[in-house]
Each structure stands twice: as C-alpha cells, then as structure tokens.
Coordinates of C-alpha atoms in Angstrom, one line a residue:
X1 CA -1.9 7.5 -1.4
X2 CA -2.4 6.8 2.5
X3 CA 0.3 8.7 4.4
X4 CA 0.5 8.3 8.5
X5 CA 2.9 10.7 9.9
X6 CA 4.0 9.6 13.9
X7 CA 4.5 12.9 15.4
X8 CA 2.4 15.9 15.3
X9 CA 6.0 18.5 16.1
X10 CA 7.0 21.0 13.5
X11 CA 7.9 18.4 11.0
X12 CA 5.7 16.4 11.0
X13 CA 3.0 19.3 11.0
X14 CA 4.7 21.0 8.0
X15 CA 5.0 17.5 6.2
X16 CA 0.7 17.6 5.8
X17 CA 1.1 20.7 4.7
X18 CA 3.3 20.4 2.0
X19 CA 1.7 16.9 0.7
X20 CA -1.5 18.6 1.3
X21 CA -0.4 21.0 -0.9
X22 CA 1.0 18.5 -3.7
X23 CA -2.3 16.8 -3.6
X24 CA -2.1 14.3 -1.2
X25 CA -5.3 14.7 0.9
X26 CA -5.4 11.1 2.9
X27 CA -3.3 11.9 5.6
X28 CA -3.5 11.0 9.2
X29 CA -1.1 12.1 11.9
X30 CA -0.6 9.6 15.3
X31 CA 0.6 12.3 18.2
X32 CA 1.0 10.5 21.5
X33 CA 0.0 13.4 23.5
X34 CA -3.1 13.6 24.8
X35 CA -3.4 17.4 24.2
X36 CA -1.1 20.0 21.8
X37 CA -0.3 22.5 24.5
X38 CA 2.4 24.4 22.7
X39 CA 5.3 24.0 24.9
X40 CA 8.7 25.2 24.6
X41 CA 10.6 28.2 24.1
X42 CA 12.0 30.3 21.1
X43 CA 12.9 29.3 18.2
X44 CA 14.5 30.1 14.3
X45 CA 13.5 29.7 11.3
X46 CA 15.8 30.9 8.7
X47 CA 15.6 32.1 5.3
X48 CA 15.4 28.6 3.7
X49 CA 12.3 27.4 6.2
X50 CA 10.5 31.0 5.7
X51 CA 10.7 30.3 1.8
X52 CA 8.9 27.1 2.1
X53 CA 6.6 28.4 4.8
X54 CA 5.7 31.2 2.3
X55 CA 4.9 28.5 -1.0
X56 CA 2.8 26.8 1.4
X57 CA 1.0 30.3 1.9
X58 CA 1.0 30.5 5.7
X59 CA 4.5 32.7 6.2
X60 CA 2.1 36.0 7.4
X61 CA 0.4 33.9 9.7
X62 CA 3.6 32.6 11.1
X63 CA 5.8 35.9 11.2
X64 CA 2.8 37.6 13.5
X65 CA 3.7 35.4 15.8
X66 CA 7.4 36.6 16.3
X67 CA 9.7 39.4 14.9
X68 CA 12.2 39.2 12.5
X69 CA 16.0 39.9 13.4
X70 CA 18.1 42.4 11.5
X71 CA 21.7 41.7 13.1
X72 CA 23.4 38.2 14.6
X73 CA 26.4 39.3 16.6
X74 CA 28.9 37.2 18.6
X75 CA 31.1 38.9 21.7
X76 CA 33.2 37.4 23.9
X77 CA 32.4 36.9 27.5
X78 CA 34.4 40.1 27.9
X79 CA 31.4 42.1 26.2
X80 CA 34.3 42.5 23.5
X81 CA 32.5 42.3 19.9
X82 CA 34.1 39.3 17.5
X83 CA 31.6 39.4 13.9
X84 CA 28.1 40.7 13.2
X85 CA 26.1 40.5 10.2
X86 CA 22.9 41.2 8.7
X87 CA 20.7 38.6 8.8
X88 CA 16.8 37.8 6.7
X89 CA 16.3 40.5 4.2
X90 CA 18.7 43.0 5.8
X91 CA 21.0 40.6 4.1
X92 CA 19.9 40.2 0.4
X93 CA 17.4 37.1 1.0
X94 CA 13.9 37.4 -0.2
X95 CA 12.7 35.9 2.7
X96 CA 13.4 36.3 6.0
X97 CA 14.7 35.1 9.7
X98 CA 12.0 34.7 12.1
X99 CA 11.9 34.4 15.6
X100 CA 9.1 32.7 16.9
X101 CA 8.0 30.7 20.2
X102 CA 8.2 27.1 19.6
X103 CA 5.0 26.4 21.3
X104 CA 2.7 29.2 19.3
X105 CA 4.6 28.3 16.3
X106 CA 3.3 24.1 16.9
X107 CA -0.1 25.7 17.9
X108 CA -0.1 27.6 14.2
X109 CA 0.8 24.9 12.3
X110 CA -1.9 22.7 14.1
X111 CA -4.3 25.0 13.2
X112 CA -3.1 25.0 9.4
X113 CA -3.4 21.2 9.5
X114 CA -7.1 20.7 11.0
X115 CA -8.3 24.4 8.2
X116 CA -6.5 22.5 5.5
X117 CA -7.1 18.5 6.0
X118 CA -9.9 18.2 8.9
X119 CA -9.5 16.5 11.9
X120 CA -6.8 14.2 10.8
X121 CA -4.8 14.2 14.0
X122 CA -5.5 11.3 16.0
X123 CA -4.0 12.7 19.9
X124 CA -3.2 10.2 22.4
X125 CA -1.7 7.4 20.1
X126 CA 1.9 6.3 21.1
X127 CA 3.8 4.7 18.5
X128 CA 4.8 0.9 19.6
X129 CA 6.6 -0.5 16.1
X130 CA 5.5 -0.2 12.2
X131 CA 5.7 -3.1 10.0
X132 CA 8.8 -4.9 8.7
X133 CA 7.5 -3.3 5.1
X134 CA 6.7 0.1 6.4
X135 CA 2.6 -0.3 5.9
X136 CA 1.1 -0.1 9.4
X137 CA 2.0 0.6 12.6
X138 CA 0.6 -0.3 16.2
X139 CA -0.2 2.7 18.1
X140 CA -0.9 2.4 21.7
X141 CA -3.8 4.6 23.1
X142 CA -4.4 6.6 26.0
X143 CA -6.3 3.4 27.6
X144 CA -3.7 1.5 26.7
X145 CA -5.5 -0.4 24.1
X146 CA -4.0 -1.0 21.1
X147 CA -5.0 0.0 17.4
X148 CA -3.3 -0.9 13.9
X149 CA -3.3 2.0 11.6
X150 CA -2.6 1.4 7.4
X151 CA -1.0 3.7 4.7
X152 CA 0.8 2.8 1.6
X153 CA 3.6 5.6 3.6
X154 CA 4.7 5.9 6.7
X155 CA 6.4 9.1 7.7
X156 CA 8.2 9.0 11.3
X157 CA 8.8 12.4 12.8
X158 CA 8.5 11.1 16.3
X159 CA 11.6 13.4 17.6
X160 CA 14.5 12.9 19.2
X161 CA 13.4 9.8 21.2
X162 CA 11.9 8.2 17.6
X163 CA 10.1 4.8 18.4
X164 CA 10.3 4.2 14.9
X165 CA 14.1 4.7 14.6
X166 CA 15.2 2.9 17.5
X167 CA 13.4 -0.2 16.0
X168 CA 15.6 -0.2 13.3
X169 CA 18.9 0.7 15.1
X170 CA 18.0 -1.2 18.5
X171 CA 21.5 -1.0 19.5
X172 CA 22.2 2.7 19.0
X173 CA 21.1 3.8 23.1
X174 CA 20.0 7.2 23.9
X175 CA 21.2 10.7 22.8
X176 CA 24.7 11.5 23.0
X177 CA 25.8 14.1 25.2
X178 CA 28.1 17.0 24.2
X179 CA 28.8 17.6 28.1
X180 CA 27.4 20.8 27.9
X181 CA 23.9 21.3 29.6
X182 CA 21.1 24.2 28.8
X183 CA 18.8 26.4 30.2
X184 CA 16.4 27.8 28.1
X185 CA 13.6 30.6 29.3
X186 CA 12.1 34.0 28.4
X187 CA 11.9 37.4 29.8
X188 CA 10.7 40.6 29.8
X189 CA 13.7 43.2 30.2
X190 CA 14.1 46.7 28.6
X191 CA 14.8 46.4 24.9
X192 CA 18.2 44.9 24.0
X193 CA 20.8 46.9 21.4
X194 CA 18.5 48.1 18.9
X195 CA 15.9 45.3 20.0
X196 CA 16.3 43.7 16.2
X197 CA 19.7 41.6 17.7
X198 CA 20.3 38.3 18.0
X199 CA 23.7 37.8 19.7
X200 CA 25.3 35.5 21.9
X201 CA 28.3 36.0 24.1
X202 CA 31.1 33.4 25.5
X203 CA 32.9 30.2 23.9
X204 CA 32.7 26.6 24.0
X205 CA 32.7 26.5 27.6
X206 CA 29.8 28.5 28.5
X207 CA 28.2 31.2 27.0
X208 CA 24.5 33.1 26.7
X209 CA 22.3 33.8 23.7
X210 CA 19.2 36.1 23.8
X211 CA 16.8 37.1 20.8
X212 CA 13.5 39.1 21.0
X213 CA 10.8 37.5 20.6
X214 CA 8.1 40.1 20.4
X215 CA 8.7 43.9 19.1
X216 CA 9.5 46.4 22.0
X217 CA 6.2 47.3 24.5
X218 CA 5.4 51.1 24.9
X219 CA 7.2 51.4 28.1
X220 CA 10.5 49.9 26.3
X221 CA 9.9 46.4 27.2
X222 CA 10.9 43.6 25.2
X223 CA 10.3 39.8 25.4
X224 CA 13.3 37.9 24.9
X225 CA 14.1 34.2 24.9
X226 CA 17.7 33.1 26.1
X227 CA 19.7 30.6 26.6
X228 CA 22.3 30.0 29.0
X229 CA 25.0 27.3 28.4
X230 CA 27.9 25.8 30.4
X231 CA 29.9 22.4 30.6
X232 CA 28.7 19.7 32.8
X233 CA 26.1 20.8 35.6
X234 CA 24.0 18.1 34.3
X235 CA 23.4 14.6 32.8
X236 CA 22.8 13.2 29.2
X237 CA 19.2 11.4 31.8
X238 CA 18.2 14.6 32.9
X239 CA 14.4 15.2 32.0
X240 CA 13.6 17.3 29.4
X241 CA 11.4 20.5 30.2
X242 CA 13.0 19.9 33.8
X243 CA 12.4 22.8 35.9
X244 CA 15.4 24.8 37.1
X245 CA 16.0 26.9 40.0
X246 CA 16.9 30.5 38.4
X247 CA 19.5 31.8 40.9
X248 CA 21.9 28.9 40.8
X249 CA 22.0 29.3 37.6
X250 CA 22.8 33.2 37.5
X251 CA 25.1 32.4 39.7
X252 CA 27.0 30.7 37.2
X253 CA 26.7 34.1 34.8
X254 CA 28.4 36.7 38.2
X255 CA 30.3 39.4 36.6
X256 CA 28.7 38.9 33.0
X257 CA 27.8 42.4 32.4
X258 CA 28.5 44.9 30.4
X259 CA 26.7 49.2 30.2
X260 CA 23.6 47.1 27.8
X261 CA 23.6 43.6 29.5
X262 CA 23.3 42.1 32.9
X263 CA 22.9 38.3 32.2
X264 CA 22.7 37.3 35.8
X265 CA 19.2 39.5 36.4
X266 CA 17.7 38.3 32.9
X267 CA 18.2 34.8 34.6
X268 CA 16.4 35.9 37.7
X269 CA 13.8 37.8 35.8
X270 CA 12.4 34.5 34.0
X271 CA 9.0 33.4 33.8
X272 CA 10.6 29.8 34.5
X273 CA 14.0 28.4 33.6
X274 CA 13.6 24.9 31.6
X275 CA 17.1 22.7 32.0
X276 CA 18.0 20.6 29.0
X277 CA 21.5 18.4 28.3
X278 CA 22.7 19.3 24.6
X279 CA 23.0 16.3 22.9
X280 CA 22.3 14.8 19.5
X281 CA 22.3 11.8 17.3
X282 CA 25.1 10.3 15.3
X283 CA 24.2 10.1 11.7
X284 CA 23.0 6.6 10.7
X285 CA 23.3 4.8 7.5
X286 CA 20.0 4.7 6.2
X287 CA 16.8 6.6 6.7
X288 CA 14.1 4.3 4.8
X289 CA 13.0 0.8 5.3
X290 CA 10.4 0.1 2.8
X291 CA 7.5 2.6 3.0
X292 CA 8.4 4.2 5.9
X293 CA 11.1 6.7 6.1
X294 CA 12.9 9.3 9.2
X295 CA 12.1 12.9 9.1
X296 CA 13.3 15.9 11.2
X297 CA 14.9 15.0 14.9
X298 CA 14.1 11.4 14.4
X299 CA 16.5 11.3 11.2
X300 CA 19.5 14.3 12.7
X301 CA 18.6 15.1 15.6
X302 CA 21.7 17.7 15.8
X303 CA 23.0 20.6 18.2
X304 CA 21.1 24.1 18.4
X305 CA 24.3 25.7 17.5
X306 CA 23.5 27.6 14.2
X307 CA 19.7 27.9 15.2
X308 CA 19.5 25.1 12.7
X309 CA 16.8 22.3 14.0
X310 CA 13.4 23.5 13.0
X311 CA 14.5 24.8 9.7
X312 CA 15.6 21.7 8.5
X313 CA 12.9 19.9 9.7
X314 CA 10.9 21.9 7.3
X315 CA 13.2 21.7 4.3
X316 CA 12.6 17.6 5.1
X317 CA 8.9 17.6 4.5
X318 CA 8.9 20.2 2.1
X319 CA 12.1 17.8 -0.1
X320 CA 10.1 14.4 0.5
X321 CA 6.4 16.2 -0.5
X322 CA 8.3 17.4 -3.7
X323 CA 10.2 14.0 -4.5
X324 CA 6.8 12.1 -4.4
X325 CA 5.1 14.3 -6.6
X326 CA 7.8 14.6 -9.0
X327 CA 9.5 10.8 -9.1
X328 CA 7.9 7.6 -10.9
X329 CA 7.3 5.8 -8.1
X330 CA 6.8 6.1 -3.8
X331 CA 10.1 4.0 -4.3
X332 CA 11.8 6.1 -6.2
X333 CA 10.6 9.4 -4.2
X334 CA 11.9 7.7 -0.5
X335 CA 15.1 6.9 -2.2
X336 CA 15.5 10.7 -3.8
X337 CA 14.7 11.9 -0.6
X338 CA 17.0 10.1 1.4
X339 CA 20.2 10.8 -1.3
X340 CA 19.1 14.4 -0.8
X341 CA 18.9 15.1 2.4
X342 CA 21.0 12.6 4.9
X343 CA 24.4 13.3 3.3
X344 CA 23.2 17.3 3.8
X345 CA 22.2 17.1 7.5
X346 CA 24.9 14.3 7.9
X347 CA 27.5 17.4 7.2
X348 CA 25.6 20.0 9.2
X349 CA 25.6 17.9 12.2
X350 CA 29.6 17.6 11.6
X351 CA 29.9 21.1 11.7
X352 CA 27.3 21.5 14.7
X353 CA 29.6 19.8 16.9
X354 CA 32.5 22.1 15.9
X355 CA 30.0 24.3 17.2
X356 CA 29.2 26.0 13.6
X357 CA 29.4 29.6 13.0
X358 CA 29.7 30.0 16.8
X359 CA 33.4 28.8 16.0
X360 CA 34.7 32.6 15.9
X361 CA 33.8 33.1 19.8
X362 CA 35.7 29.7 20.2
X363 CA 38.8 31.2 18.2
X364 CA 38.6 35.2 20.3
X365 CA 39.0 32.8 23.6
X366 CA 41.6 30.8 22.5
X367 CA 43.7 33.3 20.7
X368 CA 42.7 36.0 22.5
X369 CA 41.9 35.3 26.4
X370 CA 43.3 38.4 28.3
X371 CA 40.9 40.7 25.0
X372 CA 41.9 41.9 22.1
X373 CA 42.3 45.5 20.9
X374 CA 41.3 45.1 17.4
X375 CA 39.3 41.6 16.7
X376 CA 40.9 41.6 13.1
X377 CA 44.9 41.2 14.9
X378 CA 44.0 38.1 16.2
X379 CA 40.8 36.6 13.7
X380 CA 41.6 37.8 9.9
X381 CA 38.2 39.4 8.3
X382 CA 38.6 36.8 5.9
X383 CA 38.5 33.9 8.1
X384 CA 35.8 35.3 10.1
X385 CA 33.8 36.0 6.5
X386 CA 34.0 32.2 5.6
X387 CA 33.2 30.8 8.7
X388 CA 29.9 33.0 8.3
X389 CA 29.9 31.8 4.7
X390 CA 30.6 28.2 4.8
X391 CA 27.4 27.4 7.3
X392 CA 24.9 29.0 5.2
X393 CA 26.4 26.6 2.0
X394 CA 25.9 23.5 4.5
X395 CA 22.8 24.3 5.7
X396 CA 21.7 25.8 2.5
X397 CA 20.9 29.0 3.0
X398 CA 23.5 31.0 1.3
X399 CA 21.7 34.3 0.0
X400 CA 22.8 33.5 -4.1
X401 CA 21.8 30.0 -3.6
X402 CA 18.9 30.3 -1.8
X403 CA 17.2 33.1 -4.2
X404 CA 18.3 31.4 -7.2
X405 CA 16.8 27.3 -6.4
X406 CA 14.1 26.2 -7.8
X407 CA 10.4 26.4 -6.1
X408 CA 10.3 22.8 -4.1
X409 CA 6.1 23.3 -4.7
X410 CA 4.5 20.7 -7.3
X411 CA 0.8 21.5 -7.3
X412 CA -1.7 19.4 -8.9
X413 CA -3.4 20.6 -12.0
X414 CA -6.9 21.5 -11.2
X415 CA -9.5 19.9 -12.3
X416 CA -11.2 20.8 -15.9

C-alpha cells in the first residue's frame, strides 16, 4: 500500500511511525517547508500519547527531551489554590505526562522517520488539491513547479490551515476565534514550587500557565515554558509565531504575584514572547473522501485548554495505523477510523470551549471573586473531583481506562 501523508508536524510524523510499525513501508511525506527547524514552544503529551509513543518504542528517546510533571494545580489570580492532583504515574497510570518542547519533540520524531523509513520526506512541497478519489495530489515546489504524487492513501495532516480540508468544505473560512489571544515563550527563572508543577492561575478572562521544561540547573535554575492569556488584545488575522513585545504584555500581568511567583518578571525574562489568537475549528461532518482522510489539527483543530492537541494527534495515527491493519479493506479501515475518532474529538472540542478542566478557576471567580476561605464552601470536593474526572473519560485518558484498553499495535508476522 502507497500512503502520502501532507504534513511532516507531530501527526503526521507519528502516523509513519505507527504504519511503519504495522508493516506499511511505502510511505512518503509532502512537508511544504523547505527546512524542519523545530519551532515552537512547550508542549504535553499525556498518558494516552506516552502509551503509544512507548509501543512504537521511542518513549525514552522522547522523555529525555523534557521532564515529567508530578502535580497540575489551578489558583486563582488571587494566588488562592482551587484543585491539584497528581498527574502521569504519580497518579496510577503506567505511563506518563511529559513535558516536552514542541520543536525538539518535531526534530525527534523526524529523526525516527528518516532511521525507520529513509529519506521519505520530500521538504518543500506545498499541497495545491488531491484528487476527487483521494489517489494523488498536486504539490507545488519550492520553484514553483508543480509535481503529481500517487498512493492508493492519502493522509492529510496539513494543520490547522489544511489545504486538503478546505477543498472539501470551501465555504467554511478561517479559524474561529474564541476572543482570547496568547502569548507563548520560555524562561529561565529559579525553580517553581517543587519544580515537578504544572499550574495555571486566573479564569476565563485572563490567566497564566507555566510548566518546566527541563529538570532544575545546579544553581536552582529551571526552564519553564508559559503561557499568558487575556481577552481581546488581538485578532483571529494575526500571524502566527508573531513576535511580541515582552513588557506590554507584563504589563497586562501588574500585581500578579504571590511569595513563589512574579508573573510580570517571568514575562520580561523571555527569550522571546510569540503572540498567537486562540481559536479552533468547528467539527465538520465527515473526515474521508475516498482514499484520503483528515488527521490531527486538520480534522479538530481544538483549544489548548486541557493540554490536549498533540496527544490526540497521536492517538489519530496510532487508531487509523491499527484500523488498516486490522479491517478487510482500506475502505473499511477509513470508515472505522472516522466512527472512532470524530465523534471523540467532536466532544472534546465541546468541552474545550467550556474551557475543560480549567472550568474550576472559571467557577472560584465567579462564585468567589473577593477569595474564598476554604475553596470547598464555595466548589464542593465532589464537583471539583468530576470535573477532573469527566475530561480524562472525553479525552480518554482516565487512569482505569487507560491501563486496562487494549494495545492499538498490530505487527506483522515475521517472515519464516
């Protein structure tokens, strides 16, 4: 079987991989880069992705890049704590919560690719439309010449901004915009809480969220990536990866401190400050169009809340690898694939835009704006417990449900 995946991001990297892995060898990836430089910021991937990363055999090399978090904790912007939890093993899983840097992770998994498959990524090769029956696509190249690539499947991970999707839903426009607008950096400041915390602090308006991304430095030093949030300051057009000026934007943060945390000097202390608009996609009807078929952003693209995107942009290519080596047919496998996975991320991005398991901050401000003394009076334990609860059973990472599924791997039998 011929398989072209457009877009060589995290999904579409990790979807090699796993048909790689299921015996699929003829692969070729169209990335319309001219270079992988491994931009971005941090990222997580959560107990679900680290289980598929780990059957692919490649979690080691991917959680050296990163460190994993013990604790996610939410305060208001009062400093005032609302819920913490365990998190990755700390909390029952057999596999972990990594956080990693977006770019080294993309580097990693391009490594993978080219040590498992060759040089199968073809740079510099834009996407311009695939074929009414999903068998080729036109790619344009850096010259701007044009070249037809074949493959019995076509697998379009092409992002946010998907070529391939916006061919089928010409109508749809661009992103939607939540009205809230990011800025996402990293910095080296002396090691937060117990340096294994992920928290983030605020509501719906505006609020911060920091995680480490490296283990504390000898003189107590810690790399951290953050992201700073507020409503409006920006545009749904803005460019992405736009530079921002860091002290306007600690500005906005004045008087968020507390005796661990001074937000506005971790904002000044960036390397750089990168301003993104937080939007998404609305779900869409239908994913596949004969042989070629949506994966990660370019199927959900959804909102960060819940630290959800990579990881189930992974559990994507890791479902469709397993659904084409276990069903009848390619036919069959896209269709399994589809009934699987859009009504999932479908509800997950429902409960993104209700902002997730960040809802309890939402809830302390609203109920609670002047501080509370005891965050149980105004939040019962048992509400906060299944608001906690009910996002790991959407995204499907619930620590039960999670050790108990079955392995998504289907490896070929070798031969006698």
């Amino acid at each position: 079987m011929q398989t072209l995946i457009i877009g060589a991001g995290i999904g579409g990297l990790v979807t090699a991989l796993s048909l790689a892995d299921a015996g699929h060898r003829d692969i070729i990836i169209a990335e319309r880069s001219s270079e992988i430089r491994g931009l971005g910021v941090g990222l997580n991937l959560l107990p679900h992705a680290a289980r598929e990363l780990d059957e692919l055999g490649v979690l080691d090399r991917v959680a050296a890049l990163g460190v994993e978090p013990a604790t996610l904790a939410y305060y208001t912007r009062r400093g005032q704590l609302i819920w913490s939890e365990p998190r990755g093993t700390h909390a029952g899983y057999r596999w972990p919560q990594l956080s990693v840097h977006r770019g080294r992770l993309q580097l990693l998994l391009r490594d993978l690719v080219q040590e498992r498959l060759g040089d199968v990524i073809r740079l510099g090769h834009r996407l311009k439309r695939v074929a009414e029956d999903g068998r080729s696509a036109v790619c344009e190249r850096a010259d701007g010449t044009e070249t037809e690539l074949h493959a019995d499947l076509i697998v379009a991970a092409d992002g946010i901004h998907s070529t391939a999707r916006a061919q089928r839903y010409p109508d749809e426009g661009g992103p939607v915009w939540s009205g809230l607008t990011l800025w996402r950096g990293t910095a080296t400041v002396p090691a937060l809480l117990d340096a294994r915390t992920m928290f983030m602090m605020g509501d719906a308006d505006q609020k911060f969220v920091a995680y480490p991304l490296e283990a504390p430095r000898p003189d107590g030093t810690q790399r951290i990536n953050f992201i700073a949030e507020r409503r409006g300051g920006g545009s749904p057009s803005a460019d992405w990866n736009r530079q921002a000026d860091r002290g306007p934007v600690a500005e906005l943060f004045d008087g968020w401190t507390t005796e661990w945390l001074d937000i506005p000097a971790i904002v000044r202390d960036a390397g750089e400050l990168l301003e993104y608009p937080m939007v998404d996609r609305e779900a869409i009807p239908q994913w596949t169009f004969g042989r070629m078929t949506l994966l990660g952003d370019a199927a959900h693209a959804m909102y960060p809340n819940g630290s959800n995107g990579g990881s189930q942009a992974i559990l994507d290519a890791r479902t469709l690898a397993h659904r084409i080596a276990t069903e009848a047919s390619l036919e069959e496998a896209l269709a399994a694939y589809e009934a699987e996975r859009r009504p999932a991320t479908a509800r997950l991005l429902e409960m993104t835009r209700q902002t997730g398991p960040e809802r309890v901050m939402q809830l302390a401000s609203e109920r609670a704006p002047e501080g509370f003394a005891e965050v149980t009076d105004v939040i019962p334990q048992a509400e906060l417990e299944e608001i906690a609860a009910a996002y790991k059973r959407a995204a499907g990472f619930d620590p039960d449900g999670l050790n108990a599924r079955a392995s998504l791997s289907v490896r070929p039998e070798p031969a006698s």
